[in-house]
Amino acid sequence: MPQAEGASHILVIRLSAMGDVAMTVPVLRVLTATYPHLKITVLTRGFFEPMFKGIPGVSVYKADIKGVHSGVVGLCRLAKDLRDIGIDKVADLHDVLRSNVLQSVFYMFGIPVKQIDKGRSEKKALTRENNKVFKQLKTTIQRYADVFDALGYPLDLNTHQFPPKEKITKKIKTLVGTEPKKWLGIAPFAQHSSKAYPADLMEEVLDNLSETPKIKVLLFGGGNIEKQQLETWAAKFKNTISIAGKLTLTEELSLISNLDAMLSMDSGNGHMAAMYGIPVISIWGVTHPYAGFAPFNQPKSNSLLPDLTQYPKIPTSVYGNKYPETYENAIRSIAPESVLKKIDEVLF
């Protein structure tokens, strides 16, 4: 087992978003298994703390970026507080304005910082309309691992081991039921409409699944409008339950760890399922797995893509926020029949 000299205390900066935070989890599992003498503190939002439960040697320092840690003065105070708890190396997995301010302060403290290479120029070449360089880029998870390599802790992500399933609580059993069915999570929303499966097509999928007695569909989402839509679908279709707003994140993660499969967009729920080794079927719109954001350890065949002959400019952006007007409905070229066929392959 490789060992770096001395017992270090590493600060890991990954403030948001949910999917990116979830992608740090497999990397930290490998890091702590390879270098068990390390102490790891993750700087992130308090809401995300349950994601790191069960990783030995890892604790969470809650960033209050809208309160006491806001602005340059607040970030300087945060850096000082982190220095005082004994961190001696920093892995910046975020590389945004806030983490760059922290980096400058840590530099003055003499604390080394290594920062993620987001591959911006490669991603620009992948997403541009003309002279597109259409190839698989390094995964975000590998980019995270590279930061630890730069700090002196090389990682082999192939050694990753998934944790056992979480215990199903009485509350979850009451909500979901105990019938011997396959549990299929479905997270039908995404940050941008261009990478969310249209509601009418999703209804076709749900209608078909509701007639499959061996499957229990569990709908995931957040936000008031999303919750209303999920509750409407849950009332309309048999064997369908909305989870939205009914569980804490800790409880939701426990449920996700017991799914038989997750159907998601290019979004955070897919990454949360993947960090437990749950089969993830992902639906893509104007984004593409080549940018490096496919769920961890999933076969390429589980990524359902639009018709790239009809929409050759895909990916039009990394996050789905930019696309030609005629591409907004590119995701419609993924037929409900294709989605249902893949679900059947994965579940049965």
Coordinates of C-alpha atoms in Angstrom, one line a residue:
M1 CA 0.0 0.0 0.0
P2 CA 1.5 3.4 -1.0
Q3 CA 2.3 5.7 1.8
A4 CA 3.2 9.4 1.7
E5 CA 5.6 10.6 4.3
G6 CA 4.1 11.9 7.6
A7 CA 0.5 12.2 8.7
S8 CA -1.1 15.2 6.9
H9 CA -4.4 17.0 7.4
I10 CA -5.9 17.7 4.0
L11 CA -8.6 20.3 3.3
V12 CA -10.8 19.3 0.4
I13 CA -12.8 22.2 -1.1
R14 CA -16.0 21.3 -2.9
L15 CA -18.6 23.8 -2.0
S16 CA -21.3 22.9 -4.6
A17 CA -23.2 21.6 -6.6
M18 CA -24.9 18.4 -5.5
G19 CA -23.7 16.2 -8.4
D20 CA -20.2 17.5 -8.1
V21 CA -20.2 16.9 -4.4
A22 CA -21.4 13.3 -4.9
M23 CA -18.6 12.7 -7.4
T24 CA -16.0 13.5 -4.7
V25 CA -17.2 10.6 -2.6
P26 CA -15.7 7.7 -4.6
V27 CA -12.4 9.6 -4.8
L28 CA -12.3 10.1 -1.0
R29 CA -13.1 6.5 -0.4
V30 CA -10.1 5.5 -2.5
L31 CA -7.9 8.2 -0.8
T32 CA -8.7 7.0 2.7
A33 CA -8.4 3.4 1.9
T34 CA -5.0 3.9 0.2
Y35 CA -3.6 6.4 2.8
P36 CA -5.4 5.5 6.1
H37 CA -3.2 7.8 8.1
L38 CA -4.6 10.9 6.5
K39 CA -7.0 13.2 8.1
I40 CA -9.5 14.8 5.7
T41 CA -11.7 17.8 6.2
V42 CA -14.2 18.6 3.5
L43 CA -15.2 22.2 3.1
T44 CA -18.7 22.2 1.8
R45 CA -22.3 23.3 2.5
G46 CA -23.7 21.7 5.7
F47 CA -26.6 20.3 3.7
F48 CA -24.2 17.9 1.9
E49 CA -22.7 16.5 5.1
P50 CA -24.7 13.2 4.9
M51 CA -22.9 12.2 1.7
F52 CA -19.6 11.7 3.5
K53 CA -21.1 9.5 6.2
G54 CA -19.1 6.3 6.7
I55 CA -15.9 7.4 5.1
P56 CA -13.1 6.9 7.7
G57 CA -11.0 9.8 8.6
V58 CA -13.3 12.3 6.8
S59 CA -15.2 15.2 8.5
V60 CA -17.1 18.1 7.2
Y61 CA -16.4 21.8 7.9
K62 CA -19.6 23.7 7.0
A63 CA -19.1 26.8 4.9
D64 CA -21.5 29.6 5.7
I65 CA -20.9 31.4 2.4
K66 CA -24.1 33.5 2.7
G67 CA -23.3 34.4 6.3
V68 CA -20.1 34.7 8.3
H69 CA -18.0 33.4 5.4
S70 CA -19.4 35.8 2.8
G71 CA -17.2 38.3 1.0
V72 CA -13.4 38.6 1.1
V73 CA -13.4 39.3 4.8
G74 CA -15.5 36.3 5.6
L75 CA -13.3 34.0 3.4
C76 CA -10.2 35.3 5.1
R77 CA -11.7 34.5 8.5
L78 CA -12.7 31.0 7.1
A79 CA -9.1 30.4 5.9
K80 CA -7.7 31.4 9.3
D81 CA -10.1 29.1 11.1
L82 CA -9.2 26.2 8.9
R83 CA -5.5 26.9 9.4
D84 CA -6.1 26.8 13.1
I85 CA -7.6 23.3 13.0
G86 CA -4.3 22.1 11.6
I87 CA -4.7 21.7 7.9
D88 CA -1.4 21.6 6.1
K89 CA -2.4 20.8 2.5
V90 CA -5.4 21.9 0.3
A91 CA -7.1 20.1 -2.6
D92 CA -9.3 22.6 -4.4
L93 CA -11.8 20.5 -6.4
H94 CA -13.9 23.6 -7.2
D95 CA -11.7 26.4 -8.7
V96 CA -14.2 29.3 -8.5
L97 CA -13.8 32.8 -7.2
R98 CA -14.3 31.8 -3.6
S99 CA -11.8 29.0 -3.6
N100 CA -9.3 31.2 -5.4
V101 CA -9.6 33.8 -2.6
L102 CA -9.0 31.0 -0.1
Q103 CA -6.0 29.8 -2.1
S104 CA -4.4 33.3 -1.9
V105 CA -4.8 33.4 1.9
F106 CA -3.5 29.8 2.3
Y107 CA -0.5 30.8 0.2
M108 CA 0.3 33.6 2.7
F109 CA 0.0 31.1 5.5
G110 CA 2.5 28.8 3.7
I111 CA -0.1 26.1 3.1
P112 CA 0.3 24.4 -0.3
V113 CA -2.8 24.3 -2.6
K114 CA -3.3 22.1 -5.6
Q115 CA -6.2 23.0 -7.9
I116 CA -8.4 21.0 -10.3
D117 CA -7.6 21.3 -14.0
K118 CA -11.1 21.6 -15.4
G119 CA -9.9 21.2 -19.0
R120 CA -11.6 24.4 -20.1
S121 CA -9.9 24.5 -23.5
E122 CA -10.7 20.9 -24.3
K123 CA -14.3 21.4 -23.3
K124 CA -14.5 24.5 -25.4
A125 CA -13.3 22.5 -28.4
L126 CA -15.8 19.7 -27.6
T127 CA -18.8 22.1 -27.4
R128 CA -18.0 24.6 -30.2
E129 CA -20.2 24.6 -33.3
N130 CA -17.4 24.7 -35.9
N131 CA -14.2 22.5 -35.9
K132 CA -15.6 20.5 -33.0
V133 CA -13.2 18.0 -31.5
F134 CA -15.6 15.2 -30.6
K135 CA -13.8 12.9 -28.2
Q136 CA -14.1 11.5 -24.7
L137 CA -12.4 13.9 -22.2
K138 CA -11.0 13.0 -18.9
T139 CA -13.8 12.3 -16.4
T140 CA -14.4 14.8 -13.6
I141 CA -13.8 12.1 -11.0
Q142 CA -10.4 11.4 -12.6
R143 CA -9.7 15.2 -12.5
Y144 CA -10.4 15.1 -8.8
A145 CA -8.0 12.2 -8.3
D146 CA -5.4 14.1 -10.2
V147 CA -5.4 16.9 -7.6
F148 CA -4.5 14.4 -4.9
D149 CA -1.8 13.0 -7.2
A150 CA -0.4 16.5 -7.4
L151 CA -0.4 16.7 -3.6
G152 CA 1.7 13.5 -3.4
Y153 CA -1.1 11.0 -3.0
P154 CA -1.6 9.1 -6.3
L155 CA -4.8 7.1 -6.6
D156 CA -6.0 4.1 -8.5
L157 CA -9.8 4.5 -8.9
N158 CA -10.0 0.9 -10.1
T159 CA -9.5 -0.1 -6.4
H160 CA -12.7 1.6 -5.3
Q161 CA -15.1 -0.4 -3.3
F162 CA -18.7 0.4 -2.8
P163 CA -20.1 0.4 0.8
P164 CA -22.9 -1.9 1.8
K165 CA -26.5 -0.8 1.4
E166 CA -27.8 1.5 4.1
K167 CA -30.4 0.2 6.5
I168 CA -34.0 0.8 5.4
T169 CA -35.8 2.7 8.2
K170 CA -39.3 2.2 9.4
K171 CA -40.2 5.6 7.9
I172 CA -38.9 4.5 4.4
K173 CA -40.8 1.2 4.7
T174 CA -44.0 3.0 5.5
L175 CA -43.5 5.4 2.6
V176 CA -42.4 2.9 0.0
G177 CA -44.1 -0.3 1.1
T178 CA -42.6 -3.8 1.6
E179 CA -44.0 -5.6 -1.5
P180 CA -41.3 -7.7 -3.3
K181 CA -40.9 -5.3 -6.2
K182 CA -38.0 -3.8 -8.1
W183 CA -37.4 -0.3 -6.9
L184 CA -36.8 2.1 -9.8
G185 CA -35.9 5.7 -8.9
I186 CA -36.8 8.3 -11.5
A187 CA -35.4 11.8 -11.3
P188 CA -37.1 13.5 -14.3
F189 CA -35.8 17.1 -13.8
A190 CA -32.6 19.0 -14.6
Q191 CA -31.3 22.5 -14.1
H192 CA -31.9 23.4 -17.8
S193 CA -35.0 22.3 -19.8
S194 CA -32.7 21.3 -22.7
K195 CA -31.5 18.3 -20.8
A196 CA -34.8 17.3 -19.0
Y197 CA -37.0 14.6 -20.7
P198 CA -40.2 16.3 -21.8
A199 CA -43.2 15.8 -19.5
D200 CA -45.4 14.2 -22.1
L201 CA -42.7 11.6 -23.0
M202 CA -42.0 11.0 -19.3
E203 CA -45.7 10.3 -18.8
E204 CA -45.6 7.7 -21.6
V205 CA -42.7 6.0 -19.7
L206 CA -44.6 6.2 -16.3
D207 CA -47.8 5.0 -17.9
N208 CA -46.1 1.9 -19.2
L209 CA -44.1 1.2 -16.0
S210 CA -47.3 1.6 -13.9
E211 CA -48.7 -1.5 -15.7
T212 CA -45.6 -3.5 -14.8
P213 CA -46.5 -5.1 -11.4
K214 CA -42.9 -6.1 -10.6
I215 CA -41.8 -2.5 -10.5
K216 CA -42.3 0.2 -7.9
V217 CA -41.5 3.7 -9.2
L218 CA -40.0 6.2 -6.8
L219 CA -40.0 9.8 -8.0
F220 CA -37.2 12.2 -6.9
G221 CA -37.0 15.9 -7.2
G222 CA -37.0 19.2 -5.3
G223 CA -38.6 22.7 -5.5
N224 CA -42.3 23.4 -5.1
I225 CA -43.2 23.2 -8.8
E226 CA -41.3 19.9 -9.2
K227 CA -43.0 18.5 -6.1
Q228 CA -46.4 19.4 -7.5
Q229 CA -45.7 17.7 -10.8
L230 CA -44.4 14.5 -9.0
E231 CA -47.4 14.4 -6.8
T232 CA -49.6 14.7 -9.8
W233 CA -47.9 11.8 -11.5
A234 CA -47.9 9.7 -8.3
A235 CA -51.7 10.2 -8.1
K236 CA -52.2 9.4 -11.8
F237 CA -50.1 6.2 -12.1
K238 CA -50.2 3.0 -10.2
N239 CA -47.2 1.7 -8.4
T240 CA -45.8 5.2 -8.4
I241 CA -44.7 7.2 -5.3
S242 CA -43.3 10.7 -5.0
I243 CA -40.4 11.0 -2.5
A244 CA -40.0 14.7 -2.9
G245 CA -40.0 16.6 0.3
K246 CA -40.8 13.6 2.4
L247 CA -37.3 12.5 3.6
T248 CA -34.2 14.2 4.9
L249 CA -31.1 13.9 2.7
T250 CA -29.8 11.2 5.1
E251 CA -33.0 9.2 4.6
E252 CA -33.1 9.8 0.9
L253 CA -29.5 8.5 0.5
S254 CA -30.4 5.4 2.5
L255 CA -33.3 4.8 0.1
I256 CA -31.2 5.5 -3.0
S257 CA -28.6 3.0 -1.8
N258 CA -31.4 0.3 -1.9
L259 CA -32.7 1.0 -5.4
D260 CA -32.4 -1.5 -8.1
A261 CA -31.8 1.2 -10.7
M262 CA -32.1 5.0 -11.1
L263 CA -33.3 6.8 -14.2
S264 CA -32.0 10.3 -14.2
M265 CA -31.1 13.2 -16.5
D266 CA -27.6 14.6 -16.6
S267 CA -28.1 15.7 -13.0
G268 CA -27.2 15.2 -9.4
N269 CA -29.5 12.3 -8.6
G270 CA -27.7 10.1 -11.0
H271 CA -24.4 10.8 -9.3
M272 CA -25.9 10.1 -5.9
A273 CA -27.1 6.7 -7.0
A274 CA -23.8 6.0 -8.7
M275 CA -21.8 6.6 -5.5
Y276 CA -23.6 3.6 -4.1
G277 CA -23.0 1.4 -7.2
I278 CA -26.7 1.5 -8.2
P279 CA -27.2 1.0 -12.0
V280 CA -27.9 4.5 -13.5
I281 CA -29.7 5.0 -16.8
S282 CA -29.0 8.6 -17.8
I283 CA -30.9 10.6 -20.4
W284 CA -28.9 13.3 -22.2
G285 CA -30.1 16.3 -24.2
V286 CA -27.7 19.0 -25.5
T287 CA -24.9 17.8 -23.1
H288 CA -22.9 14.7 -23.7
P289 CA -21.0 12.1 -21.5
Y290 CA -17.8 13.1 -23.4
A291 CA -17.5 16.2 -21.3
G292 CA -16.7 13.9 -18.3
F293 CA -19.8 14.1 -16.2
A294 CA -21.2 10.6 -16.8
P295 CA -22.1 8.9 -13.5
F296 CA -19.3 6.9 -11.9
N297 CA -18.5 3.4 -13.0
Q298 CA -21.5 3.1 -15.3
P299 CA -21.4 1.3 -18.7
K300 CA -21.5 3.6 -21.7
S301 CA -24.6 1.8 -22.9
N302 CA -26.6 3.2 -20.0
S303 CA -26.3 6.7 -21.4
L304 CA -29.2 7.4 -23.7
L305 CA -28.4 10.1 -26.3
P306 CA -30.4 12.1 -28.8
D307 CA -30.0 11.4 -32.5
L308 CA -26.6 12.8 -33.2
T309 CA -27.1 12.5 -37.0
Q310 CA -30.1 14.9 -36.7
Y311 CA -28.3 17.0 -34.0
P312 CA -24.6 16.9 -34.9
K313 CA -23.7 20.0 -32.8
I314 CA -24.2 18.1 -29.6
P315 CA -22.7 18.8 -27.1
T316 CA -23.6 22.4 -27.5
S317 CA -22.4 23.3 -23.9
V318 CA -21.0 21.6 -20.9
Y319 CA -24.0 22.3 -18.6
G320 CA -26.9 22.5 -21.1
N321 CA -27.4 26.3 -20.8
K322 CA -26.3 27.1 -24.4
Y323 CA -27.7 25.6 -27.6
P324 CA -29.1 26.7 -31.0
E325 CA -32.8 27.4 -31.0
T326 CA -33.5 24.3 -33.0
Y327 CA -31.8 22.1 -30.5
E328 CA -34.0 22.8 -27.5
N329 CA -36.1 19.7 -28.3
A330 CA -33.2 17.4 -29.3
I331 CA -33.9 15.3 -26.3
R332 CA -37.3 14.4 -27.9
S333 CA -35.4 12.2 -30.4
I334 CA -34.9 9.7 -27.5
A335 CA -38.1 7.6 -27.8
P336 CA -40.0 6.4 -24.7
E337 CA -39.6 2.9 -26.1
S338 CA -35.8 3.2 -26.0
V339 CA -36.0 4.3 -22.3
L340 CA -38.4 1.4 -21.4
K341 CA -36.2 -1.1 -23.2
K342 CA -33.1 0.0 -21.3
I343 CA -35.0 -0.1 -18.0
D344 CA -36.1 -3.7 -18.8
E345 CA -32.5 -4.6 -19.6
V346 CA -31.1 -3.2 -16.4
L347 CA -33.8 -4.4 -14.0
F348 CA -34.4 -7.9 -15.5

